[in-house]
Amino acid sequence: MSVAGTTAAAASTTKSSTSLSTTSLGKEDFLKLLVAQLKYQDPLDPQKPDQFVSQLAQFSQLEQLTNMSSSLDGMVSKNASSQWISSIGKRVNVTSSTLSPGDQVVISPQTDYDKVVLTMKDNSTGETTTKTMYKGESLVYTNSSESSYTISAKATKDGSAVSAVTTLLKKITGVSMSDTGNMLVFGDGTALNASAVTVITE
């Protein structure tokens, strides 16, 4: 069998496939090599049938291992999704100014204060409403409506503005899968990659 002819044919056959992926060869690449061997073998000294049978067996094993790997990857993804399903109904701290249905906002004045005014603008109608919370009252507001709001908070002491920090806790309403992994879905339809979550509250 002409080794030089086979090598040249194999190189030309795999050139297009390796240009797409330079890290590994797949089962299709090995089948192309086999076809190249058949096409360019020396007719006066053909390859023995048992050699082809051995190569075909190797291709079959490769395909089975590839399928097994894909199945295992699928099982891992489903298992990860099922773990996140238990988080539905809980809340996660995110950086956002949109208060969706079921979300909570926690307002934390940085110094002494008299009152806090939470301003909420309805994202659908544009209507603005306010809620005033005085010192001694809970500074946690839960959106029990079906609307989403853009929020801002202002704390004051004797009429002067006081620095205040708002912490938004978005309620998880669902879990979905994407190319980047498990996604946590919120009441306004937005989603967050589960890998970015560090703290989940009840």
mmCIF file of C-alpha atoms in Angstrom:
data_model
loop_
_atom_site.group_PDB
_atom_site.id
_atom_site.type_symbol
_atom_site.label_atom_id
_atom_site.label_comp_id
_atom_site.label_asym_id
_atom_site.label_seq_id
_atom_site.Cartn_x
_atom_site.Cartn_y
_atom_site.Cartn_z
ATOM 1 C CA MET A 1 0.000 0.000 0.000
ATOM 2 C CA SER A 2 1.266 3.483 -0.885
ATOM 3 C CA VAL A 3 1.829 5.297 2.369
ATOM 4 C CA ALA A 4 2.747 8.589 0.703
ATOM 5 C CA GLY A 5 -0.447 8.646 -1.388
ATOM 6 C CA THR A 6 -2.649 7.916 1.621
ATOM 7 C CA THR A 7 -0.970 10.560 3.744
ATOM 8 C CA ALA A 8 -1.380 13.243 1.074
ATOM 9 C CA ALA A 9 -5.024 12.331 0.536
ATOM 10 C CA ALA A 10 -5.730 12.311 4.248
ATOM 11 C CA ALA A 11 -4.139 15.716 4.632
ATOM 12 C CA SER A 12 -6.212 17.206 1.819
ATOM 13 C CA THR A 13 -9.390 15.537 3.102
ATOM 14 C CA THR A 14 -9.066 16.825 6.642
ATOM 15 C CA LYS A 15 -7.900 20.316 5.714
ATOM 16 C CA SER A 16 -11.424 21.737 5.611
ATOM 17 C CA SER A 17 -12.516 20.040 8.841
ATOM 18 C CA THR A 18 -9.462 21.067 10.832
ATOM 19 C CA SER A 19 -9.900 24.665 9.692
ATOM 20 C CA LEU A 20 -13.193 24.654 11.593
ATOM 21 C CA SER A 21 -11.817 22.981 14.709
ATOM 22 C CA THR A 22 -8.132 22.742 15.493
ATOM 23 C CA THR A 23 -8.568 21.222 18.925
ATOM 24 C CA SER A 24 -10.070 17.777 18.223
ATOM 25 C CA LEU A 25 -11.205 15.359 15.531
ATOM 26 C CA GLY A 26 -14.726 13.957 15.395
ATOM 27 C CA LYS A 27 -16.118 10.699 14.075
ATOM 28 C CA GLU A 28 -16.845 12.277 10.682
ATOM 29 C CA ASP A 29 -13.174 13.185 10.323
ATOM 30 C CA PHE A 30 -12.174 9.564 10.923
ATOM 31 C CA LEU A 31 -14.721 8.348 8.360
ATOM 32 C CA LYS A 32 -13.246 10.778 5.822
ATOM 33 C CA LEU A 33 -9.820 9.309 6.529
ATOM 34 C CA LEU A 34 -11.171 5.807 5.925
ATOM 35 C CA VAL A 35 -12.733 6.861 2.600
ATOM 36 C CA ALA A 36 -9.446 8.478 1.605
ATOM 37 C CA GLN A 37 -7.607 5.230 2.377
ATOM 38 C CA LEU A 38 -10.010 3.277 0.166
ATOM 39 C CA LYS A 39 -9.833 5.819 -2.645
ATOM 40 C CA TYR A 40 -6.057 6.154 -2.784
ATOM 41 C CA GLN A 41 -4.885 2.678 -1.873
ATOM 42 C CA ASP A 42 -2.528 0.854 -4.210
ATOM 43 C CA PRO A 43 -4.692 -1.479 -6.383
ATOM 44 C CA LEU A 44 -1.724 -3.866 -6.683
ATOM 45 C CA ASP A 45 -1.346 -4.016 -2.899
ATOM 46 C CA PRO A 46 -4.785 -3.264 -1.382
ATOM 47 C CA GLN A 47 -5.345 -3.011 2.328
ATOM 48 C CA LYS A 48 -6.469 -6.222 3.984
ATOM 49 C CA PRO A 49 -10.180 -6.538 4.873
ATOM 50 C CA ASP A 50 -9.443 -7.270 8.534
ATOM 51 C CA GLN A 51 -7.696 -3.892 8.794
ATOM 52 C CA PHE A 52 -10.852 -2.132 7.593
ATOM 53 C CA VAL A 53 -12.975 -4.148 10.030
ATOM 54 C CA SER A 54 -10.683 -3.111 12.871
ATOM 55 C CA GLN A 55 -10.938 0.556 11.889
ATOM 56 C CA LEU A 56 -14.735 0.347 11.571
ATOM 57 C CA ALA A 57 -14.886 -1.146 15.071
ATOM 58 C CA GLN A 58 -12.861 1.788 16.367
ATOM 59 C CA PHE A 59 -15.224 4.229 14.650
ATOM 60 C CA SER A 60 -18.199 2.465 16.219
ATOM 61 C CA GLN A 61 -16.619 2.738 19.669
ATOM 62 C CA LEU A 62 -15.909 6.417 19.083
ATOM 63 C CA GLU A 63 -19.533 7.054 18.124
ATOM 64 C CA GLN A 64 -20.827 5.202 21.191
ATOM 65 C CA LEU A 65 -18.511 7.182 23.482
ATOM 66 C CA THR A 66 -19.627 10.453 21.866
ATOM 67 C CA ASN A 67 -23.300 9.557 22.340
ATOM 68 C CA MET A 68 -22.647 8.529 25.931
ATOM 69 C CA SER A 69 -20.894 11.821 26.631
ATOM 70 C CA SER A 70 -23.828 13.760 25.162
ATOM 71 C CA SER A 71 -26.282 11.786 27.293
ATOM 72 C CA LEU A 72 -24.248 12.452 30.448
ATOM 73 C CA ASP A 73 -24.087 16.162 29.641
ATOM 74 C CA GLY A 74 -27.865 16.190 29.241
ATOM 75 C CA MET A 75 -28.350 14.432 32.574
ATOM 76 C CA VAL A 76 -26.075 16.930 34.324
ATOM 77 C CA SER A 77 -28.008 19.859 32.832
ATOM 78 C CA LYS A 78 -31.372 18.403 33.861
ATOM 79 C CA ASN A 79 -30.106 17.730 37.368
ATOM 80 C CA ALA A 80 -28.831 21.303 37.679
ATOM 81 C CA SER A 81 -32.191 22.641 36.450
ATOM 82 C CA SER A 82 -34.113 20.548 38.985
ATOM 83 C CA GLN A 83 -31.955 21.958 41.780
ATOM 84 C CA TRP A 84 -32.870 25.513 40.785
ATOM 85 C CA ILE A 85 -36.588 24.705 40.497
ATOM 86 C CA SER A 86 -36.727 24.637 44.307
ATOM 87 C CA SER A 87 -35.760 28.337 44.300
ATOM 88 C CA ILE A 88 -39.012 29.377 42.571
ATOM 89 C CA GLY A 89 -40.953 31.702 44.876
ATOM 90 C CA LYS A 90 -37.818 32.877 46.673
ATOM 91 C CA ARG A 91 -36.034 36.174 46.103
ATOM 92 C CA VAL A 92 -32.543 37.072 44.954
ATOM 93 C CA ASN A 93 -30.593 40.311 45.351
ATOM 94 C CA VAL A 94 -29.995 41.970 41.958
ATOM 95 C CA THR A 95 -28.826 45.339 40.707
ATOM 96 C CA SER A 96 -31.930 46.848 39.163
ATOM 97 C CA SER A 97 -34.372 49.742 39.511
ATOM 98 C CA THR A 98 -37.388 47.779 38.257
ATOM 99 C CA LEU A 99 -39.793 46.507 40.897
ATOM 100 C CA SER A 100 -41.652 43.564 39.350
ATOM 101 C CA PRO A 101 -44.703 41.724 40.754
ATOM 102 C CA GLY A 102 -43.682 39.977 43.978
ATOM 103 C CA ASP A 103 -40.385 41.857 44.289
ATOM 104 C CA GLN A 104 -39.268 43.626 47.458
ATOM 105 C CA VAL A 105 -37.239 46.772 47.976
ATOM 106 C CA VAL A 106 -35.315 47.395 51.201
ATOM 107 C CA ILE A 107 -34.357 51.004 51.929
ATOM 108 C CA SER A 108 -31.384 51.673 54.197
ATOM 109 C CA PRO A 109 -30.715 55.320 55.229
ATOM 110 C CA GLN A 110 -27.005 55.798 55.872
ATOM 111 C CA THR A 111 -27.543 58.239 58.777
ATOM 112 C CA ASP A 112 -30.368 59.317 61.074
ATOM 113 C CA TYR A 113 -33.610 60.164 59.239
ATOM 114 C CA ASP A 114 -37.201 61.272 59.799
ATOM 115 C CA LYS A 115 -38.872 59.640 56.827
ATOM 116 C CA VAL A 116 -38.303 57.859 53.542
ATOM 117 C CA VAL A 117 -40.329 58.485 50.382
ATOM 118 C CA LEU A 118 -40.440 55.663 47.832
ATOM 119 C CA THR A 119 -41.395 56.873 44.350
ATOM 120 C CA MET A 120 -42.794 54.319 41.899
ATOM 121 C CA LYS A 121 -43.470 54.997 38.219
ATOM 122 C CA ASP A 122 -45.717 52.443 36.498
ATOM 123 C CA ASN A 123 -43.808 51.104 33.471
ATOM 124 C CA SER A 124 -47.056 50.551 31.534
ATOM 125 C CA THR A 125 -49.101 53.669 32.251
ATOM 126 C CA GLY A 126 -46.426 56.136 33.334
ATOM 127 C CA GLU A 127 -48.466 56.954 36.444
ATOM 128 C CA THR A 128 -46.383 57.891 39.486
ATOM 129 C CA THR A 129 -47.258 56.987 43.070
ATOM 130 C CA THR A 130 -45.385 57.461 46.343
ATOM 131 C CA LYS A 131 -45.241 55.659 49.639
ATOM 132 C CA THR A 132 -43.992 57.415 52.765
ATOM 133 C CA MET A 133 -42.353 55.406 55.551
ATOM 134 C CA TYR A 134 -41.524 57.120 58.821
ATOM 135 C CA LYS A 135 -38.749 56.357 61.278
ATOM 136 C CA GLY A 136 -39.663 53.297 63.342
ATOM 137 C CA GLU A 137 -41.708 51.759 60.517
ATOM 138 C CA SER A 138 -40.561 48.911 58.306
ATOM 139 C CA LEU A 139 -38.465 50.099 55.382
ATOM 140 C CA VAL A 140 -39.310 47.033 53.325
ATOM 141 C CA TYR A 141 -41.889 47.377 50.546
ATOM 142 C CA THR A 142 -43.352 44.411 48.645
ATOM 143 C CA ASN A 143 -44.950 44.911 45.233
ATOM 144 C CA SER A 144 -48.242 43.036 45.579
ATOM 145 C CA SER A 145 -49.697 44.407 42.317
ATOM 146 C CA GLU A 146 -49.421 42.959 38.824
ATOM 147 C CA SER A 147 -47.553 46.015 37.514
ATOM 148 C CA SER A 148 -43.835 46.716 37.224
ATOM 149 C CA TYR A 149 -42.409 49.993 38.480
ATOM 150 C CA THR A 150 -39.252 52.044 38.098
ATOM 151 C CA ILE A 151 -38.362 53.046 41.652
ATOM 152 C CA SER A 152 -36.301 55.594 43.532
ATOM 153 C CA ALA A 153 -36.085 56.365 47.244
ATOM 154 C CA LYS A 154 -35.288 59.565 49.141
ATOM 155 C CA ALA A 155 -34.618 59.846 52.870
ATOM 156 C CA THR A 156 -34.774 63.129 54.765
ATOM 157 C CA LYS A 157 -33.895 64.482 58.217
ATOM 158 C CA ASP A 158 -35.463 67.814 59.238
ATOM 159 C CA GLY A 159 -36.166 68.516 55.582
ATOM 160 C CA SER A 160 -32.598 67.836 54.430
ATOM 161 C CA ALA A 161 -31.726 64.943 52.150
ATOM 162 C CA VAL A 162 -30.068 61.917 53.723
ATOM 163 C CA SER A 163 -28.107 59.321 51.783
ATOM 164 C CA ALA A 164 -30.044 56.066 51.378
ATOM 165 C CA VAL A 165 -29.301 52.741 49.719
ATOM 166 C CA THR A 166 -31.983 50.604 48.052
ATOM 167 C CA THR A 167 -31.626 46.833 47.838
ATOM 168 C CA LEU A 168 -33.892 45.107 45.334
ATOM 169 C CA LEU A 169 -34.925 41.511 45.975
ATOM 170 C CA LYS A 170 -36.493 40.071 42.822
ATOM 171 C CA LYS A 171 -38.886 37.135 43.116
ATOM 172 C CA ILE A 172 -37.994 34.054 41.081
ATOM 173 C CA THR A 173 -41.014 32.951 39.037
ATOM 174 C CA GLY A 174 -39.398 30.313 36.832
ATOM 175 C CA VAL A 175 -36.265 28.552 35.610
ATOM 176 C CA SER A 176 -35.183 28.160 31.997
ATOM 177 C CA MET A 177 -32.193 26.824 30.063
ATOM 178 C CA SER A 178 -29.982 28.760 27.667
ATOM 179 C CA ASP A 179 -26.638 28.291 25.931
ATOM 180 C CA THR A 180 -24.956 29.874 28.942
ATOM 181 C CA GLY A 181 -26.665 27.651 31.553
ATOM 182 C CA ASN A 182 -29.642 27.836 33.898
ATOM 183 C CA MET A 183 -31.539 31.127 33.914
ATOM 184 C CA LEU A 184 -33.704 32.458 36.758
ATOM 185 C CA VAL A 185 -36.832 34.189 35.416
ATOM 186 C CA PHE A 186 -38.492 37.109 37.239
ATOM 187 C CA GLY A 187 -41.984 38.577 37.245
ATOM 188 C CA ASP A 188 -41.239 41.143 34.526
ATOM 189 C CA GLY A 189 -39.903 38.463 32.161
ATOM 190 C CA THR A 190 -36.254 39.363 32.651
ATOM 191 C CA ALA A 191 -33.773 36.609 33.503
ATOM 192 C CA LEU A 192 -30.470 36.209 35.315
ATOM 193 C CA ASN A 193 -27.847 33.506 34.892
ATOM 194 C CA ALA A 194 -28.054 31.281 37.979
ATOM 195 C CA SER A 195 -24.266 31.137 38.213
ATOM 196 C CA ALA A 196 -24.260 34.851 39.119
ATOM 197 C CA VAL A 197 -26.468 34.286 42.185
ATOM 198 C CA THR A 198 -24.732 34.256 45.560
ATOM 199 C CA VAL A 199 -27.592 34.785 48.041
ATOM 200 C CA ILE A 200 -31.232 33.674 47.866
ATOM 201 C CA THR A 201 -33.732 34.802 50.490
ATOM 202 C CA GLU A 202 -37.015 33.219 51.515
#
